[in-house]
Amino acid sequence: MGQFFKNIITNKAMLFMVLPGTLWFLLFSYLPMFGTIIAFKEYRFSRDGFWASIVNSEWVGFQNFKFLFSTNDAYIITRNTVLYNFVFIILGLILSVVLAIVLSEIVNKKLAKVYQTGMFLPYFLSWVIVGYFAFSFLSMDKGMLNQILGWFGMEPVQWYSEAKYWPIFLTLISLWKSVGYNSVVYLAAIMGIDKSLYEAAMIDGANKWQQIKAITLPMLKPLMTILTLLAIGKIFYADFGLFYQVPRDSGTLYSVTNVIDTYVYRGLKTTGEIGMSTAAGLYQSVVGFILVMVSNYIVRKYDKDNALF
């Protein structure tokens, strides 16, 4: 015990540095975990306070989960959530790495900074603003896309009523907003690669593609693996703004835009069942945890150094 306190005193500067992050996780990640009991109760508000409401609410077991997945929409929302995230993870990884490599190869570094800033900017835009950007392209009357179709003598399309186009729209919009930010992470890793490795490769006669294949990609592999594992853990979570704000909550598009998060939100607006919302969140967290553990086990089995733990 004496050695424990001695280590604390010795490393007090480092501990003070991590203290804000530790408090944030305790208050907003670990402490709220006690509220997961609401998923197994028919939550009813009590005037005596939040904890009294939890204690006095009726225990219903797995009824909230049953209600969540007993509807005909259960398969649709699960399918949409998983498939969209799967596509976002794969395409996002490929495009982010390619973009980072391209930026690193630009000789004029000032121009590269301009490009990097321009691609980084969409990440800071809210989905409400992005939704209006999309509407300016897809509006029936004055949308730019319909105007282009008119130039070629084609009939305008009611994009917000045609579900078949929206998997492509949502994928493109999501990538446009996120790839620039993710590429910065990989670009920072590329900048940290020892330049002498490239110099040695050039002396051996390696061209740019061979340098990328033999040096850049292997060096990025650990970071790519870790970020992919973390993304897999959130595969049952959907970006609410993307699937709610961008399609403008159009009912005709629910077959391709309704995901777990939007389904729960609409259910809360209709029924006000907090227990069902908590059940959905617990379901997403448990499945995400299992996916991370399984994915990490597979990675660790083939490449122990690149695993999370």
Coordinates of C-alpha atoms in Angstrom, one line a residue:
M1 CA 0.0 0.0 0.0
G2 CA 2.9 2.3 0.8
Q3 CA 4.4 1.7 -2.6
F4 CA 1.0 2.5 -4.2
F5 CA 0.8 6.0 -2.6
K6 CA 4.5 6.5 -3.4
N7 CA 3.8 5.9 -7.1
I8 CA 0.9 8.4 -6.9
I9 CA 3.1 11.1 -5.5
T10 CA 5.8 10.3 -8.0
N11 CA 3.4 10.5 -11.0
K12 CA 1.2 13.3 -9.6
A13 CA 1.8 15.6 -12.6
M14 CA 0.8 12.9 -15.1
L15 CA -2.3 12.0 -13.0
F16 CA -3.4 15.6 -12.8
M17 CA -3.2 15.7 -16.6
V18 CA -5.6 12.7 -17.0
L19 CA -7.9 13.8 -14.2
P20 CA -10.3 15.8 -16.4
G21 CA -10.7 12.9 -18.8
T22 CA -11.2 10.5 -15.9
L23 CA -13.9 12.6 -14.3
W24 CA -15.6 13.0 -17.7
F25 CA -15.8 9.2 -18.2
L26 CA -17.0 8.7 -14.6
L27 CA -19.8 11.2 -14.8
F28 CA -21.0 10.6 -18.4
S29 CA -20.0 7.0 -19.1
Y30 CA -19.8 4.9 -16.0
L31 CA -22.3 6.6 -13.6
P32 CA -25.2 6.5 -16.1
M33 CA -24.7 2.8 -16.4
F34 CA -26.8 2.4 -13.2
G35 CA -29.7 3.8 -15.2
T36 CA -29.8 0.8 -17.5
I37 CA -32.2 -0.8 -15.0
I38 CA -34.9 1.4 -16.6
A39 CA -34.7 -1.0 -19.6
F40 CA -36.3 -3.6 -17.5
K41 CA -39.0 -1.4 -15.9
E42 CA -42.1 0.4 -17.0
Y43 CA -40.7 3.8 -16.2
R44 CA -43.2 6.3 -14.7
F45 CA -42.2 9.7 -13.4
S46 CA -42.5 10.4 -9.7
R47 CA -42.6 13.8 -8.0
D48 CA -40.1 12.5 -5.4
G49 CA -37.3 12.6 -8.0
F50 CA -35.5 10.5 -10.6
W51 CA -34.2 7.7 -8.3
A52 CA -37.6 7.4 -6.7
S53 CA -39.2 7.1 -10.2
I54 CA -36.8 4.2 -10.9
V55 CA -37.5 2.4 -7.6
N56 CA -41.3 2.8 -7.8
S57 CA -41.6 1.9 -11.5
E58 CA -43.0 -1.6 -12.2
W59 CA -40.5 -4.3 -13.1
V60 CA -41.4 -5.8 -16.5
G61 CA -38.4 -7.8 -17.4
F62 CA -37.8 -8.1 -21.1
Q63 CA -41.1 -6.5 -22.1
N64 CA -39.4 -3.4 -23.5
F65 CA -37.1 -5.5 -25.6
K66 CA -40.0 -7.5 -26.8
F67 CA -41.9 -4.4 -27.8
L68 CA -38.9 -3.0 -29.6
F69 CA -38.4 -6.0 -31.8
S70 CA -41.9 -7.4 -32.2
T71 CA -43.0 -5.0 -34.9
N72 CA -42.6 -5.6 -38.6
D73 CA -40.0 -2.8 -38.7
A74 CA -37.5 -4.7 -36.5
Y75 CA -35.9 -6.4 -39.5
I76 CA -35.8 -3.2 -41.6
I77 CA -34.2 -1.0 -38.9
T78 CA -31.6 -3.6 -37.9
R79 CA -30.8 -4.3 -41.6
N80 CA -30.4 -0.6 -42.4
T81 CA -28.3 0.1 -39.4
V82 CA -25.9 -2.7 -39.9
L83 CA -25.5 -2.5 -43.7
Y84 CA -25.1 1.3 -43.8
N85 CA -22.5 1.3 -41.1
F86 CA -20.7 -1.6 -42.8
V87 CA -20.5 0.4 -46.1
F88 CA -19.5 3.5 -44.3
I89 CA -16.6 1.7 -42.5
I90 CA -15.2 0.0 -45.6
L91 CA -15.5 2.9 -48.0
G92 CA -14.5 5.4 -45.3
L93 CA -11.4 3.5 -44.5
I94 CA -10.3 3.2 -48.1
L95 CA -11.1 6.8 -49.1
S96 CA -9.5 8.2 -45.9
V97 CA -6.2 6.3 -46.5
V98 CA -6.1 7.2 -50.2
L99 CA -6.8 10.9 -49.5
A100 CA -4.2 11.0 -46.8
I101 CA -1.6 9.4 -49.1
V102 CA -2.5 11.9 -51.9
L103 CA -2.2 14.9 -49.5
S104 CA 1.2 13.6 -48.3
E105 CA 2.5 13.5 -51.8
I106 CA 1.7 17.1 -52.7
V107 CA 5.0 18.9 -53.1
N108 CA 3.5 22.4 -52.3
K109 CA 2.8 22.1 -48.6
K110 CA 0.9 25.4 -48.4
L111 CA -1.4 24.2 -51.2
A112 CA -1.8 20.9 -49.3
K113 CA -2.9 22.8 -46.2
V114 CA -5.6 24.6 -48.3
Y115 CA -6.9 21.3 -49.6
Q116 CA -6.7 19.7 -46.1
T117 CA -8.7 22.6 -44.6
G118 CA -11.3 22.5 -47.4
M119 CA -11.9 18.7 -46.9
F120 CA -11.9 19.1 -43.1
L121 CA -14.5 21.8 -43.0
P122 CA -17.6 19.6 -43.7
Y123 CA -17.0 17.7 -40.5
F124 CA -17.9 20.8 -38.5
L125 CA -21.2 21.4 -40.2
S126 CA -24.3 20.3 -38.4
W127 CA -26.6 17.8 -40.1
V128 CA -29.3 20.5 -40.2
I129 CA -27.1 22.6 -42.5
V130 CA -26.1 19.6 -44.5
G131 CA -29.8 18.7 -44.9
Y132 CA -30.5 22.1 -46.4
F133 CA -27.5 21.7 -48.7
A134 CA -28.9 18.4 -49.9
F135 CA -32.3 20.0 -50.4
S136 CA -30.8 22.6 -52.6
F137 CA -29.7 19.8 -54.9
L138 CA -32.7 17.5 -54.6
S139 CA -35.6 19.9 -54.4
M140 CA -38.4 19.1 -56.9
D141 CA -38.9 22.6 -58.2
K142 CA -35.6 24.4 -58.0
G143 CA -33.1 21.7 -57.1
M144 CA -29.8 21.8 -59.0
L145 CA -30.0 18.1 -59.9
N146 CA -33.5 18.4 -61.6
Q147 CA -32.3 21.5 -63.4
I148 CA -29.4 19.5 -64.9
L149 CA -31.9 16.8 -65.9
G150 CA -34.0 19.5 -67.6
W151 CA -31.0 20.6 -69.7
F152 CA -30.9 17.1 -71.2
G153 CA -34.7 17.1 -71.8
M154 CA -35.4 14.7 -69.0
E155 CA -38.3 14.8 -66.6
P156 CA -37.7 16.1 -63.0
V157 CA -37.6 13.5 -60.3
Q158 CA -39.3 13.7 -56.9
W159 CA -36.2 12.6 -55.0
Y160 CA -37.8 12.7 -51.6
S161 CA -40.4 10.1 -52.7
E162 CA -38.0 7.7 -54.5
A163 CA -36.5 5.4 -52.0
K164 CA -34.3 3.5 -54.5
Y165 CA -31.9 6.5 -54.8
W166 CA -31.3 7.2 -51.1
P167 CA -28.8 4.5 -50.2
I168 CA -26.5 6.2 -52.7
F169 CA -27.3 9.7 -51.5
L170 CA -26.8 8.8 -47.8
T171 CA -23.5 7.0 -48.5
L172 CA -22.1 9.9 -50.6
I173 CA -23.2 12.6 -48.0
S174 CA -21.8 10.6 -45.1
L175 CA -18.5 10.1 -46.8
W176 CA -18.3 13.7 -47.9
K177 CA -18.8 14.8 -44.3
S178 CA -16.4 12.3 -42.6
V179 CA -13.6 11.3 -44.9
G180 CA -11.8 14.7 -44.6
Y181 CA -11.6 14.4 -40.9
N182 CA -10.5 10.8 -40.9
S183 CA -7.9 11.4 -43.5
V184 CA -6.2 13.9 -41.1
V185 CA -5.6 11.1 -38.6
Y186 CA -3.9 9.0 -41.2
L187 CA -2.0 12.0 -42.6
A188 CA -0.5 12.6 -39.2
A189 CA 0.6 9.0 -39.0
I190 CA 2.2 9.3 -42.5
M191 CA 4.1 12.4 -41.4
G192 CA 5.5 10.4 -38.5
I193 CA 7.1 7.7 -40.8
D194 CA 10.9 7.9 -40.9
K195 CA 11.9 9.6 -44.1
S196 CA 15.0 7.5 -44.4
L197 CA 12.9 4.5 -45.3
Y198 CA 11.7 6.3 -48.4
E199 CA 15.2 7.4 -49.2
A200 CA 16.5 3.9 -49.0
A201 CA 13.6 2.6 -51.2
M202 CA 14.4 5.3 -53.8
I203 CA 18.0 4.3 -53.8
D204 CA 16.9 0.7 -54.5
G205 CA 14.9 2.0 -57.5
A206 CA 11.4 1.8 -56.0
N207 CA 8.8 4.0 -57.6
K208 CA 6.0 5.9 -55.7
W209 CA 3.5 3.0 -55.9
Q210 CA 6.1 0.6 -54.6
Q211 CA 7.0 2.9 -51.8
I212 CA 3.4 3.2 -50.8
K213 CA 2.9 -0.5 -51.0
A214 CA 6.0 -1.5 -49.1
I215 CA 6.3 1.3 -46.5
T216 CA 3.3 3.6 -46.1
L217 CA 0.5 1.0 -46.0
P218 CA 2.4 -1.4 -43.6
M219 CA 3.1 1.5 -41.3
L220 CA -0.5 2.6 -41.4
K221 CA -1.8 -1.0 -40.8
P222 CA -1.9 -0.8 -36.9
L223 CA -3.8 2.5 -36.9
M224 CA -6.2 1.2 -39.6
T225 CA -6.9 -1.9 -37.5
I226 CA -7.5 0.0 -34.3
L227 CA -9.8 2.6 -35.8
T228 CA -11.7 -0.2 -37.7
L229 CA -12.2 -2.2 -34.5
L230 CA -13.5 0.9 -32.7
A231 CA -15.9 1.6 -35.6
I232 CA -17.2 -2.0 -35.5
G233 CA -18.1 -1.4 -31.9
K234 CA -20.6 1.3 -33.1
I235 CA -22.0 -0.6 -36.0
F236 CA -25.4 -0.8 -34.3
Y237 CA -25.4 2.9 -33.8
A238 CA -26.5 5.2 -36.6
D239 CA -25.8 8.9 -37.1
F240 CA -29.2 10.3 -36.2
G241 CA -28.8 13.6 -38.1
L242 CA -27.9 11.8 -41.3
F243 CA -30.9 9.5 -41.3
Y244 CA -33.4 12.0 -39.9
Q245 CA -32.4 15.5 -41.0
V246 CA -31.1 14.8 -44.5
P247 CA -34.1 12.8 -45.8
R248 CA -36.3 15.5 -44.1
D249 CA -38.2 12.7 -42.2
S250 CA -40.0 11.7 -45.4
G251 CA -42.3 8.8 -44.7
T252 CA -42.0 7.3 -48.2
L253 CA -38.3 6.8 -47.5
Y254 CA -38.6 4.9 -44.2
S255 CA -37.8 1.6 -45.9
V256 CA -34.2 2.8 -46.6
T257 CA -33.7 5.6 -44.0
N258 CA -35.3 4.1 -40.9
V259 CA -32.6 2.9 -38.4
I260 CA -32.7 2.0 -34.8
D261 CA -32.0 5.5 -33.5
T262 CA -34.7 7.2 -35.7
Y263 CA -37.2 4.4 -34.9
V264 CA -36.7 4.9 -31.1
Y265 CA -37.0 8.7 -31.5
R266 CA -40.3 8.4 -33.4
G267 CA -41.5 5.9 -30.8
L268 CA -40.7 8.3 -28.0
K269 CA -42.5 11.1 -29.7
T270 CA -45.6 8.8 -30.1
T271 CA -45.7 6.8 -26.9
G272 CA -43.2 8.6 -24.6
E273 CA -41.8 5.2 -23.4
I274 CA -38.4 5.9 -21.8
G275 CA -38.0 2.2 -21.0
M276 CA -38.1 1.2 -24.6
S277 CA -35.5 3.9 -25.5
T278 CA -33.2 2.6 -22.7
A279 CA -33.7 -1.0 -23.9
A280 CA -32.6 0.1 -27.4
G281 CA -29.5 1.8 -26.0
L282 CA -28.6 -1.2 -23.9
Y283 CA -29.2 -3.5 -26.9
Q284 CA -26.9 -1.4 -29.0
S285 CA -24.2 -1.3 -26.3
V286 CA -24.2 -5.0 -25.6
V287 CA -24.0 -6.0 -29.3
G288 CA -21.3 -3.4 -29.9
F289 CA -19.3 -4.8 -27.0
I290 CA -19.6 -8.3 -28.3
L291 CA -18.6 -7.2 -31.8
V292 CA -15.5 -5.5 -30.5
M293 CA -14.5 -8.5 -28.4
V294 CA -15.0 -10.9 -31.3
S295 CA -13.2 -8.7 -33.8
N296 CA -10.3 -8.0 -31.4
Y297 CA -10.0 -11.8 -30.8
I298 CA -9.8 -12.5 -34.5
V299 CA -7.2 -9.7 -35.1
R300 CA -5.2 -10.9 -32.1
K301 CA -5.2 -14.5 -33.3
Y302 CA -3.5 -13.5 -36.6
D303 CA -1.6 -10.4 -35.6
K304 CA -1.2 -9.9 -31.8
D305 CA 0.6 -6.6 -32.1
N306 CA -2.3 -4.9 -33.9
A307 CA -5.0 -5.9 -31.5
L308 CA -6.6 -3.4 -29.1
F309 CA -5.7 -5.6 -26.1

